[in-house]
Short mmCIF file of C-alpha atoms in Angstrom, two decimals:
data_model
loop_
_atom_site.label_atom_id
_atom_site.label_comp_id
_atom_site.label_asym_id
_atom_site.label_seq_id
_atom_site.Cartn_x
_atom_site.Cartn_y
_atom_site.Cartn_z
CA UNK A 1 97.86 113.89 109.12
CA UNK A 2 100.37 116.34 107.52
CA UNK A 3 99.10 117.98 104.63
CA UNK A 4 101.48 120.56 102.28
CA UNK A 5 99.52 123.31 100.17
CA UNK A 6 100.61 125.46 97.44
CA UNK A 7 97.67 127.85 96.80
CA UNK A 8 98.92 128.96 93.38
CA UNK A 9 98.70 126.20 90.37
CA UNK A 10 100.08 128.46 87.84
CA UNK A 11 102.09 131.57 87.92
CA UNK A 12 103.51 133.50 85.10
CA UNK A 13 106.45 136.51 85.41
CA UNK A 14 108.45 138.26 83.12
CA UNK A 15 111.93 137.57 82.95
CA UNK A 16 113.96 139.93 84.98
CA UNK A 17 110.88 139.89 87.68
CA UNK A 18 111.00 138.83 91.44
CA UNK A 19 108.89 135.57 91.97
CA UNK A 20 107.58 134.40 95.26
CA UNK A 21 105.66 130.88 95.35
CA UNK A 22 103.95 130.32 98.16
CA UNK A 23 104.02 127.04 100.63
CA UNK A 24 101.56 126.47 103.27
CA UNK A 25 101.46 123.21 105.65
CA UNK A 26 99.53 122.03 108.71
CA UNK A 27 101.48 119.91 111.23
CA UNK A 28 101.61 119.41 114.90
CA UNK A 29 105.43 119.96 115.14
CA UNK A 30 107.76 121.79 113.18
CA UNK A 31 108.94 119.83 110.39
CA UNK A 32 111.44 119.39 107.80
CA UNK A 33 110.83 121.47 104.59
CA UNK A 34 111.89 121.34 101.17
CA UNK A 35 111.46 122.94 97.58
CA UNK A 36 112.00 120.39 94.95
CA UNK A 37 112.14 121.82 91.11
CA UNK A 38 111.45 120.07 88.05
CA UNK A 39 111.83 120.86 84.26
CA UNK A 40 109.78 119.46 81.63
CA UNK A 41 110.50 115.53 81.31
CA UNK A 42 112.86 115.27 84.36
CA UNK A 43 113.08 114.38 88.06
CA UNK A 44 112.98 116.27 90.45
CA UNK A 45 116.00 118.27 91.54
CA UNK A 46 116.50 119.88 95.29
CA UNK A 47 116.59 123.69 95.46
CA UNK A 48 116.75 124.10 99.08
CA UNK A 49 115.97 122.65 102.61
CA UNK A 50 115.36 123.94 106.29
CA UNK A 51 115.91 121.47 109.18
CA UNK A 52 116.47 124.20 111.72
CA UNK A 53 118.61 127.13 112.35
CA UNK A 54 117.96 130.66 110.19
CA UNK A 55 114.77 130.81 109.23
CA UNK A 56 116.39 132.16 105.86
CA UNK A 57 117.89 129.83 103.61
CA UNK A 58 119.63 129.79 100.28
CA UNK A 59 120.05 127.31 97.49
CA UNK A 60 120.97 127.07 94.22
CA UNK A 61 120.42 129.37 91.15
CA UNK A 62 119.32 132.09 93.50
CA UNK A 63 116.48 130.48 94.83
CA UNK A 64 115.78 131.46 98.68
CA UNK A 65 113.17 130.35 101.10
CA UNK A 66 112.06 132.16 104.76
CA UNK A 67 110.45 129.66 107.24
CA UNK A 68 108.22 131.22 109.25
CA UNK A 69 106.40 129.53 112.21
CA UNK A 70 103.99 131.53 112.91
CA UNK A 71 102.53 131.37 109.58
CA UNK A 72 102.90 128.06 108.75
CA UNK A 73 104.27 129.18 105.64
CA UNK A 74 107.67 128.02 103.80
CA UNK A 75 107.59 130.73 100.56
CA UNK A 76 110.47 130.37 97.83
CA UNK A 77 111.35 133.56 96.39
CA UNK A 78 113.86 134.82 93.67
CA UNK A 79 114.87 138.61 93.40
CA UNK A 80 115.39 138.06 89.23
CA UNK A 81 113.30 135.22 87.11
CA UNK A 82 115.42 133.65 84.37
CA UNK A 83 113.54 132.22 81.34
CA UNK A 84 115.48 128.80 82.28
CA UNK A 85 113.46 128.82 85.63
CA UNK A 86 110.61 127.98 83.73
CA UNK A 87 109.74 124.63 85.65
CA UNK A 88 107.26 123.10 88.39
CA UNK A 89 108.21 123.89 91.63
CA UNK A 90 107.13 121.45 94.22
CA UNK A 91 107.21 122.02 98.44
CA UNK A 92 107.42 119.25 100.65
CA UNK A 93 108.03 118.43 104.32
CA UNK A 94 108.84 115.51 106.17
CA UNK A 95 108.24 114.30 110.24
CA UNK A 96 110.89 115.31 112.53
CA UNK A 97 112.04 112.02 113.79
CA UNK A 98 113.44 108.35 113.17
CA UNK A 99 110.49 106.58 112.10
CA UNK A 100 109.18 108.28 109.68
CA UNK A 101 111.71 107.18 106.86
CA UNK A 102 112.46 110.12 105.41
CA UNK A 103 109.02 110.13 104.17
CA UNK A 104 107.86 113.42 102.17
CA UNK A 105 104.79 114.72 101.45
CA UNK A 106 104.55 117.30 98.63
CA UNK A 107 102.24 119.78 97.62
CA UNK A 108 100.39 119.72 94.33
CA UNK A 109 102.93 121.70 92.45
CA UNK A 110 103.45 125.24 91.05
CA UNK A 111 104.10 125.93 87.47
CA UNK A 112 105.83 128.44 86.27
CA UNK A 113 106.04 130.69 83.29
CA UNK A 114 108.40 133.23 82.13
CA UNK A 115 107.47 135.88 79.28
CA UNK A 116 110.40 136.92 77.69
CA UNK B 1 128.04 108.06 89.40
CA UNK B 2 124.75 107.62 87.87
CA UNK B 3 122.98 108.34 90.99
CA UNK B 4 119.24 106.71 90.12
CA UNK B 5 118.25 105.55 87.20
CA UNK B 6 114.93 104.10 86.23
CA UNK B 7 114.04 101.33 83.49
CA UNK B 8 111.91 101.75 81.04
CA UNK B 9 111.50 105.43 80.40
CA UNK B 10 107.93 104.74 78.43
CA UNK B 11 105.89 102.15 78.46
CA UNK B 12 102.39 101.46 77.12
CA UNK B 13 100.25 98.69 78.44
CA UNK B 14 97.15 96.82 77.76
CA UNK B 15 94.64 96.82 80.60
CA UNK B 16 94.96 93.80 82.37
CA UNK B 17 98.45 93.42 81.42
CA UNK B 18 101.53 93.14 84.02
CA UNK B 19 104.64 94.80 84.12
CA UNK B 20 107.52 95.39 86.79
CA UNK B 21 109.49 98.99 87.11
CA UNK B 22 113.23 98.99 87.73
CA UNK B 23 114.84 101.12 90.20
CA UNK B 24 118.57 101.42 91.09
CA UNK B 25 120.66 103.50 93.07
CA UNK B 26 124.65 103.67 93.21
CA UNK B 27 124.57 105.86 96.48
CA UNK B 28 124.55 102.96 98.97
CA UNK B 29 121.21 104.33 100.05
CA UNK B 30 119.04 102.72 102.80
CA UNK B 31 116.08 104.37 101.80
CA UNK B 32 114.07 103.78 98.72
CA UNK B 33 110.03 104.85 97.38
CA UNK B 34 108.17 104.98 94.59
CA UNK B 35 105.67 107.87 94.23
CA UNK B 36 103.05 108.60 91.49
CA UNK B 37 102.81 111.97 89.83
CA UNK B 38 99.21 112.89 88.37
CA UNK B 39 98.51 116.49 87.00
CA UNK B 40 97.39 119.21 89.81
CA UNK B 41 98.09 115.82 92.85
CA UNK B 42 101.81 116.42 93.33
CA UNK B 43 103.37 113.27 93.99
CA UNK B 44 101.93 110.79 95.85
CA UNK B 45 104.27 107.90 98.23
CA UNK B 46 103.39 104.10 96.86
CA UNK B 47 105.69 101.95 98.58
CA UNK B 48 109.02 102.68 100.07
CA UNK B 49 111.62 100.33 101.60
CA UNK B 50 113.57 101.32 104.85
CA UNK B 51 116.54 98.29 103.80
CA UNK B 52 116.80 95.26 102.10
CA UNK B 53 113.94 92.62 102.27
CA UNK B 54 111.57 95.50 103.81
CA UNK B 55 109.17 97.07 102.52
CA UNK B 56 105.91 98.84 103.53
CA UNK B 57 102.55 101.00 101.86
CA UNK B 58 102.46 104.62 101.45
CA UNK B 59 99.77 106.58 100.72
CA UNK B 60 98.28 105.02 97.77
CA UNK B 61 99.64 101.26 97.40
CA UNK B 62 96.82 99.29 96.14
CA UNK B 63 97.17 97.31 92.81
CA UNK B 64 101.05 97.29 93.30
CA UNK B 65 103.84 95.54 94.63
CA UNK B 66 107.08 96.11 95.62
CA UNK B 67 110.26 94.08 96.13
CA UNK B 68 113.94 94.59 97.80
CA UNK B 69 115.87 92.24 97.62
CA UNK B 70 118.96 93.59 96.64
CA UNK B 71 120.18 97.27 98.91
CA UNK B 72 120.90 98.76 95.34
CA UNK B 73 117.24 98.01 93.97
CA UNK B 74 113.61 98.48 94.21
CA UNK B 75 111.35 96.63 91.87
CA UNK B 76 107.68 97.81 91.55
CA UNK B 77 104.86 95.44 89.84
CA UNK B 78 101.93 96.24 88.47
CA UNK B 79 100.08 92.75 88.30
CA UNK B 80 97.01 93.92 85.93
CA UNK B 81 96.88 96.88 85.29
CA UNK B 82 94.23 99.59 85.17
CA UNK B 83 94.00 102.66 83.14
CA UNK B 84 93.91 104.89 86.84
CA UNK B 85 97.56 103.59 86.57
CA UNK B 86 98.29 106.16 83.92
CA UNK B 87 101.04 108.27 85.69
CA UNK B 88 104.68 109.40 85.86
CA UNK B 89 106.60 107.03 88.25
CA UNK B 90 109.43 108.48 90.24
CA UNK B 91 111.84 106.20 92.06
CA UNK B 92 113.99 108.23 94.97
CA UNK B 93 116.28 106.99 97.45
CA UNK B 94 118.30 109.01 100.44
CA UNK B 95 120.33 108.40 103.40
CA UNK B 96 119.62 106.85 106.92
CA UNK B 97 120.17 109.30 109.19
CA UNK B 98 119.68 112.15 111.85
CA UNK B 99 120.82 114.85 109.42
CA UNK B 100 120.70 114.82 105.99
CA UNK B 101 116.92 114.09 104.69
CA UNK B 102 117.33 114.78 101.00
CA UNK B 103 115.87 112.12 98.31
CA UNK B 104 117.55 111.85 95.19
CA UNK B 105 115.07 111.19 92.47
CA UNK B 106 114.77 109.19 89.08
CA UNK B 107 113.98 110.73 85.78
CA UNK B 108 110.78 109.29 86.31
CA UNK B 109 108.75 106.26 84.01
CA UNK B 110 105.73 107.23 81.52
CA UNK B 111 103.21 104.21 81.78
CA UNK B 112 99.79 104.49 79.72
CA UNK B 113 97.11 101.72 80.12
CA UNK B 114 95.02 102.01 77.66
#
């Protein structure tokens, strides 16, 4: 079975740093992959997705993400942390394919802090 | 458009007692779950529905129930319920499709069993 793994449980930057969170999975075929973020009492909001394609893909607020195969690995990154980026930041992939629903798995979470 | 909304946003329940969790979506969505979010366990699939009058278990589906019966709504039940049913409930729905894969979640339920 897929399985999705974000290594770090909490990270904490100072505003104005770069941030990388990192996003492992194990799967027999390439899959779709997603970073979902969410802020203190909400749902969770999409920051990016990679279906296929460049391996380097943008979303919103300056969030980023590089696919790469060979690692396994789907890492978010941002050049410049924002104390509003505070949040949990959640990976998740999904089977290539009709039947699988559009079902997602998602990793245990990230949480971040920014330090003023 | 509201997108999906979720009813209640708290609730607090006696062990043993039942309760059903509203979820409905103005997106003309095929696809609807439920997941479970517990501390350091991400969020876990309950039940999801592929279309009206269909559903089927996800990853962790026992001691609830799910109904479909209208394309805009998902119902989950909890028919007596257990304190390991303390969570965050998120409903999400998306499109059927070959491209577009992206769920569109709730602002989630907070249940307590006490």
């Amino acid at each position: 079975a897929q399985s999705v793994t974000q290594p770090d449980i909490h990270i904490t930057v100072s505003e104005g740093a770069s941030l990388e969170l990192r996003c492992n999975y194990s799967y027999g075929a390439t899959p779709y992959l997603f970073w979902y973020v969410q802020s203190p009492g909400q749902g969770l909001q999409l920051l990016l997705k990679y279906f296929s394609g460049d391996t380097l893909v943008q979303g919103i607020k300056g969030f980023e993400a590089e696919f790469k195969r060979s690692q396994s690995s789907f890492n978010l990154r941002k050049p410049s942390v924002h104390w509003s980026d505070a949040a949990e930041y959640f990976c998740a992939v999904k089977l290539a394919g009709g039947t699988s629903y559009g079902k997602l798995t998602f990793g245990q979470g990230t949480i971040l802090t920014v330090h003023p | 458009n509201a997108g999906v909304t979720q009813t209640p946003k708290f609730r607090v329940l006696k062990t043993g007692q039942s309760m059903t969790l509203l979820c409905a979506q103005d997106m003309n969505h095929e696809y609807m779950y439920w997941y479970r979010q517990d501390p350091g366990m991400g969020l876990r699939l309950i039940h999801y529905s592929v279309g009206e009058g269909t559903t089927a278990k996800g990853e962790v589906p026992d001691g609830y129930n799910v109904s479909r019966l209208k394309k805009q709504n998902f119902l989950l039940g909890l028919e007596s319920a257990a304190p390991s049913q303390t969570s965050v409930y998120f409903c999400a729905s998306s499109t059927r499709g070959t491209v577009s894969y992206e769920q569109y979640f709730g602002p989630g339920t907070r249940l307590t069993v006490t």
